[in-house]
Short mmCIF file of C-alpha atoms in Angstrom, two decimals:
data_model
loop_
_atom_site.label_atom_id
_atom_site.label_comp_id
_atom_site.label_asym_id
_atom_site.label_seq_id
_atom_site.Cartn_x
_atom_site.Cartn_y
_atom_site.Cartn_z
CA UNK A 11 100.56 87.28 104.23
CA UNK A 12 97.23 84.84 104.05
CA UNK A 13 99.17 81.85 103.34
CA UNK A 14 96.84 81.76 99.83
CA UNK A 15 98.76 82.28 96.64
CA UNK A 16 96.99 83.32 93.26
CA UNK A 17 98.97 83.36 90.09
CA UNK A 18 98.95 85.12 87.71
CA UNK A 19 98.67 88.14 89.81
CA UNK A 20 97.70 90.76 86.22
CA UNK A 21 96.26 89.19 83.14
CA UNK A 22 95.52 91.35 79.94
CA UNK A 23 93.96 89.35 77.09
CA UNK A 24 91.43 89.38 74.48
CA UNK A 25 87.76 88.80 73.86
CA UNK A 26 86.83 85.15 73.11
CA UNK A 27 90.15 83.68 74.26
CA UNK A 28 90.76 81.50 77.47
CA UNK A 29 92.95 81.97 80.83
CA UNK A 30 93.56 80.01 83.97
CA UNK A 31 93.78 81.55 87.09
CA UNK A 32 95.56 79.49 89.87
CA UNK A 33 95.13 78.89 93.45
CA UNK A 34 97.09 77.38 96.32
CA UNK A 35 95.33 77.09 99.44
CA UNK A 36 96.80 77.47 103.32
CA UNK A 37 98.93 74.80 104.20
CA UNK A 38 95.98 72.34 105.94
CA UNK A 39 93.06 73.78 104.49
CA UNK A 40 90.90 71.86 102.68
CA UNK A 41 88.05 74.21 101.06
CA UNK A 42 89.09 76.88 98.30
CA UNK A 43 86.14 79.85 97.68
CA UNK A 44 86.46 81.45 93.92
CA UNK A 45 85.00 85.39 93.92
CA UNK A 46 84.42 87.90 91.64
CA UNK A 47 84.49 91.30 92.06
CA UNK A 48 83.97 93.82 89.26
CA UNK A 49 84.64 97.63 89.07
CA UNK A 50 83.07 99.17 92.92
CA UNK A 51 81.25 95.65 93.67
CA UNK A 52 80.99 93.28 95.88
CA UNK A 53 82.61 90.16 96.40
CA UNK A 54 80.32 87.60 93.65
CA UNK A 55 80.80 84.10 95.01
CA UNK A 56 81.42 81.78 92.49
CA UNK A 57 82.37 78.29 93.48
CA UNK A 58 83.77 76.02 96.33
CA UNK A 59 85.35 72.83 96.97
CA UNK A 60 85.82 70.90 99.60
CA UNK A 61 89.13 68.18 99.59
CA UNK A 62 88.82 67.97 95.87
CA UNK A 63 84.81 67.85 95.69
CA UNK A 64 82.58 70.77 94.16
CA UNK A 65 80.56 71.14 97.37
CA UNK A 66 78.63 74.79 96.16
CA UNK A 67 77.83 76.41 93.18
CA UNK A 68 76.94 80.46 93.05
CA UNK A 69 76.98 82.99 90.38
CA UNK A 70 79.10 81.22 87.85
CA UNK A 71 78.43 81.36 84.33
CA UNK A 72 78.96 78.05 81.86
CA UNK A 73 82.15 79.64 80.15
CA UNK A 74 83.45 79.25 83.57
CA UNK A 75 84.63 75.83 85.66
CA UNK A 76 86.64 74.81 88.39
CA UNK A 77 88.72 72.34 89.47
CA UNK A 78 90.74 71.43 92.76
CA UNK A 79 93.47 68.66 92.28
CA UNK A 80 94.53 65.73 94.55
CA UNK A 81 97.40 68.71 96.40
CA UNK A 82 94.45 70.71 96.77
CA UNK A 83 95.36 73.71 94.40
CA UNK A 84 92.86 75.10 92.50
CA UNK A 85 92.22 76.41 89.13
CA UNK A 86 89.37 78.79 87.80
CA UNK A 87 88.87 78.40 84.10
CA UNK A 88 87.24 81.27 81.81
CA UNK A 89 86.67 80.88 78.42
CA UNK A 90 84.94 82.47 75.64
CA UNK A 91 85.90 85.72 77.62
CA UNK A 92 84.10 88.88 77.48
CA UNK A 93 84.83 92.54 78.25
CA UNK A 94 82.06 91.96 81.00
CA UNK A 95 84.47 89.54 82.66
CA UNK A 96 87.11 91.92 83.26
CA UNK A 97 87.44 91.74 87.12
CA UNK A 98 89.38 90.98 90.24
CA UNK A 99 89.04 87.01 90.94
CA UNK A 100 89.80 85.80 94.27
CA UNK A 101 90.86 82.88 95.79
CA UNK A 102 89.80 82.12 99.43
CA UNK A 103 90.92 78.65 101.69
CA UNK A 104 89.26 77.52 105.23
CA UNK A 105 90.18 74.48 107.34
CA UNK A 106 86.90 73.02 106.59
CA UNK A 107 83.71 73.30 104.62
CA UNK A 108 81.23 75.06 106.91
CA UNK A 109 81.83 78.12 109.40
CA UNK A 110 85.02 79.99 109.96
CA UNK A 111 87.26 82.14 108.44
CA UNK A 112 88.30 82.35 104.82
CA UNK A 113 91.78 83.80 104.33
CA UNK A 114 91.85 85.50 101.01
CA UNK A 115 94.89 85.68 98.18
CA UNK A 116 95.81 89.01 96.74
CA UNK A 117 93.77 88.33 93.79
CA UNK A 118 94.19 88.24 89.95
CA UNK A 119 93.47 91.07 87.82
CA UNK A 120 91.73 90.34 84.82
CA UNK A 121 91.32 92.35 81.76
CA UNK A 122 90.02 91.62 78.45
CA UNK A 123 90.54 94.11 75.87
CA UNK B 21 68.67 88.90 94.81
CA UNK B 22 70.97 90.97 97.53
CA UNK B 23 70.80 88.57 100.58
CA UNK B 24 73.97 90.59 102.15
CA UNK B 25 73.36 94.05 102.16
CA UNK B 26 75.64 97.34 103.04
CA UNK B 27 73.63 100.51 102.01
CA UNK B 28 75.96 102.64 103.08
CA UNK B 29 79.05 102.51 100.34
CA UNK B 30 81.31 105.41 102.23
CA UNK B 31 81.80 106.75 105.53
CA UNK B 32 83.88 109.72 106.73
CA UNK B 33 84.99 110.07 110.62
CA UNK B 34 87.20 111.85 112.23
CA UNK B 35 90.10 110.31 113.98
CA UNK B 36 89.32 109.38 117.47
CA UNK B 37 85.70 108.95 116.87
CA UNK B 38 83.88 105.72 116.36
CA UNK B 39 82.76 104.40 113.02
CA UNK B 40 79.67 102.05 113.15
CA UNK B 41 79.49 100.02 109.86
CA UNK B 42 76.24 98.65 109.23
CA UNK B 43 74.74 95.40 107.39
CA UNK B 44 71.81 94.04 106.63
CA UNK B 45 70.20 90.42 105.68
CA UNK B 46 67.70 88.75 104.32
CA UNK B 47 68.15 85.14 104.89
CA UNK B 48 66.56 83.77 108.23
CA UNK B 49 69.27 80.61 107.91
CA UNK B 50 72.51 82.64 108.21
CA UNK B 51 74.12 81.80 111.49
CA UNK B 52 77.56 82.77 111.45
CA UNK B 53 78.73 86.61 110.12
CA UNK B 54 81.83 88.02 109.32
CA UNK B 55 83.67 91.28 108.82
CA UNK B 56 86.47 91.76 106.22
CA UNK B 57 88.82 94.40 106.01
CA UNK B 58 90.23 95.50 102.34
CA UNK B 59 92.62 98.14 101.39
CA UNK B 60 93.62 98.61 97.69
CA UNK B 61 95.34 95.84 95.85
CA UNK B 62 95.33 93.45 98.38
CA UNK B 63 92.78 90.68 99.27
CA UNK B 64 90.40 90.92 102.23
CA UNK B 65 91.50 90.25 105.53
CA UNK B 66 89.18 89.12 108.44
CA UNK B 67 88.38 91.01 111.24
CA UNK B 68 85.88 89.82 113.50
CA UNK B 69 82.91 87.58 113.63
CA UNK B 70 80.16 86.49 115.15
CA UNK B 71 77.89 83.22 115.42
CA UNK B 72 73.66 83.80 116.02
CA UNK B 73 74.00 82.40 119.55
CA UNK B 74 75.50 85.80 120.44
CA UNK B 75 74.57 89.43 120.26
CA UNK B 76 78.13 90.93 120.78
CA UNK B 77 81.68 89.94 120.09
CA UNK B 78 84.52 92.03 121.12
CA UNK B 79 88.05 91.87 119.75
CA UNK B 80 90.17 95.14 120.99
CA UNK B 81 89.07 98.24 119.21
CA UNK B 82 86.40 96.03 117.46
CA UNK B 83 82.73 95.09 118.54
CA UNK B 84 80.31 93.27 116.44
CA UNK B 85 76.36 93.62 117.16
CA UNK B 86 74.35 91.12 116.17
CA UNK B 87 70.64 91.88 115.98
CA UNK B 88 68.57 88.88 114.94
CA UNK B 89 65.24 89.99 115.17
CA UNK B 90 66.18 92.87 112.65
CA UNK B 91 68.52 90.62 110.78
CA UNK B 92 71.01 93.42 111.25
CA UNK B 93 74.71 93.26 112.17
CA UNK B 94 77.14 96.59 112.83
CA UNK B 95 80.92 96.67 113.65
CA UNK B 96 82.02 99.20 116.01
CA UNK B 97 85.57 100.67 115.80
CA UNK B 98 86.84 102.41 118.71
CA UNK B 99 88.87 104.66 118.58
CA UNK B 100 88.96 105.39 114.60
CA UNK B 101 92.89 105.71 113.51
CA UNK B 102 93.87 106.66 109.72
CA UNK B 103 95.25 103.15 109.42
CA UNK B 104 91.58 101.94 109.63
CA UNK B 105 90.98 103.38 106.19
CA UNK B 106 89.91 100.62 103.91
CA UNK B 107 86.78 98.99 102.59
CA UNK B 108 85.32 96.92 105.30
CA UNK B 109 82.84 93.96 103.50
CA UNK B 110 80.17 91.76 105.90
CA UNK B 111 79.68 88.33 104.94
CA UNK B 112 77.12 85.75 106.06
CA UNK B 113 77.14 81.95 106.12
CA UNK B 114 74.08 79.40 106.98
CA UNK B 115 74.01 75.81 108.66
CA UNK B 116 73.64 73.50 105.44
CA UNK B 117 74.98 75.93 103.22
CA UNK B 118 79.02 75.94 102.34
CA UNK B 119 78.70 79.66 100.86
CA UNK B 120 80.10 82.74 102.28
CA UNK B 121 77.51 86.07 101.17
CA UNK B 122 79.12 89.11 101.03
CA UNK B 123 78.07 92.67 101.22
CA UNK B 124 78.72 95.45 98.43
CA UNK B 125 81.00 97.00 101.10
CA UNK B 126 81.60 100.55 102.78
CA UNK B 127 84.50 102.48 102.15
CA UNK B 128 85.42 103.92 105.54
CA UNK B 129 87.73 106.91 105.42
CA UNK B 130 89.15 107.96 108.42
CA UNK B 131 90.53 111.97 108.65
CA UNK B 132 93.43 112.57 110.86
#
């Protein structure tokens, strides 16, 4: 057990609708990491904040933002979805906002139909 | 643009044996590499890493090479078991930069 809990952990919905996805860091960390990984691919990074600040910006598309709230949780919003954005999205937490180790949730499975 | 590279997506050995999992990069400003572990619906787990002021880090049956001059890293698992049987994923991270680059990943498969 990481200490990082996603929510929902399976999500089946339908094109051009919206979901949140939910993150609580590691008790004491203060940066959460959003990934993507689609069928057999790598891990796409998305987004990070640091204590509540966006502090870098990767492969995210518009339809998609972020947010991390005062208690640090995070939430990754998609909207406008598309059968491209079916994927595993997860949720990673560090201590701080440079080097060291990201401990990963178990992810949540997203499917658009 | 693949900064993080694995060009190897699967790896057979036998039990025993060592695997060598390689990774490439592209980005002269990563300092600091990583090496996740992930079996099947379950997130990554870290391994093992590494920081550019060293050429090896050992942890147990794992060894991390760092080779800056060919901006190419490899994780060493000796011996192999079955229980080692997972996707292993490389990840890089730069001074000034907050991101963590990860590799396409190699499935390692490990025959008893």
């Amino acid at each position: 057990d990481s200490g990082v809990t996603q929510t929902p952990k399976h999500l089946i919905t339908a094109t051009g609708q919206r979901v949140t996805l939910r993150c609580s860091p590691r008790s004491g960390d203060l940066s959460v990491y959003w990934y993507q990984q689609s069928l057999d691919q790598g891990l796409q990074f998305l987004i990070q904040y640091y204590n509540g600040e966006e502090r870098a910006k990767g492969n995210i598309l518009e339809r998609f933002s972020a947010q991390q709230f005062p208690d640090l949780h995070s939430e990754l919003n998609l909207s406008s979805l598309e059968l491209g954005d079916s994927a595993l999205y997860f949720c990673a937490s560090s201590v701080g906002g440079l080097a060291g180790e990201l401990f990963f949730g178990e992810g949540s499975r997203l499917t658009v139909l | 643009d693949q900064q993080v590279k694995q060009n190897s997506p699967s790896l057979s050995v036998q039990e025993g044996r060592i695997s060598i999992l390689n990774c490439d990069y592209t980005n002269s400003m990563f300092d600091y590499f990583l090496w996740y572990k992930k079996y099947p619906a379950e997130g990554p787990t870290f391994l093992i890493s590494i920081s550019s002021i060293k050429d090896k880090n050992e942890d147990g049956r794992f060894t991390v090479f760092l080779n800056k001059s060919a901006k190419h890293l490899s994780l060493h698992i000796v011996p192999s078991q079955p229980g080692d049987s997972a996707v292993y994923f490389c990840a890089a991270s730069g001074s000034g930069t907050y991101k963590y680059i990860f590799g396409t990943g190699t499935r390692l498969k490990v025959l008893a």
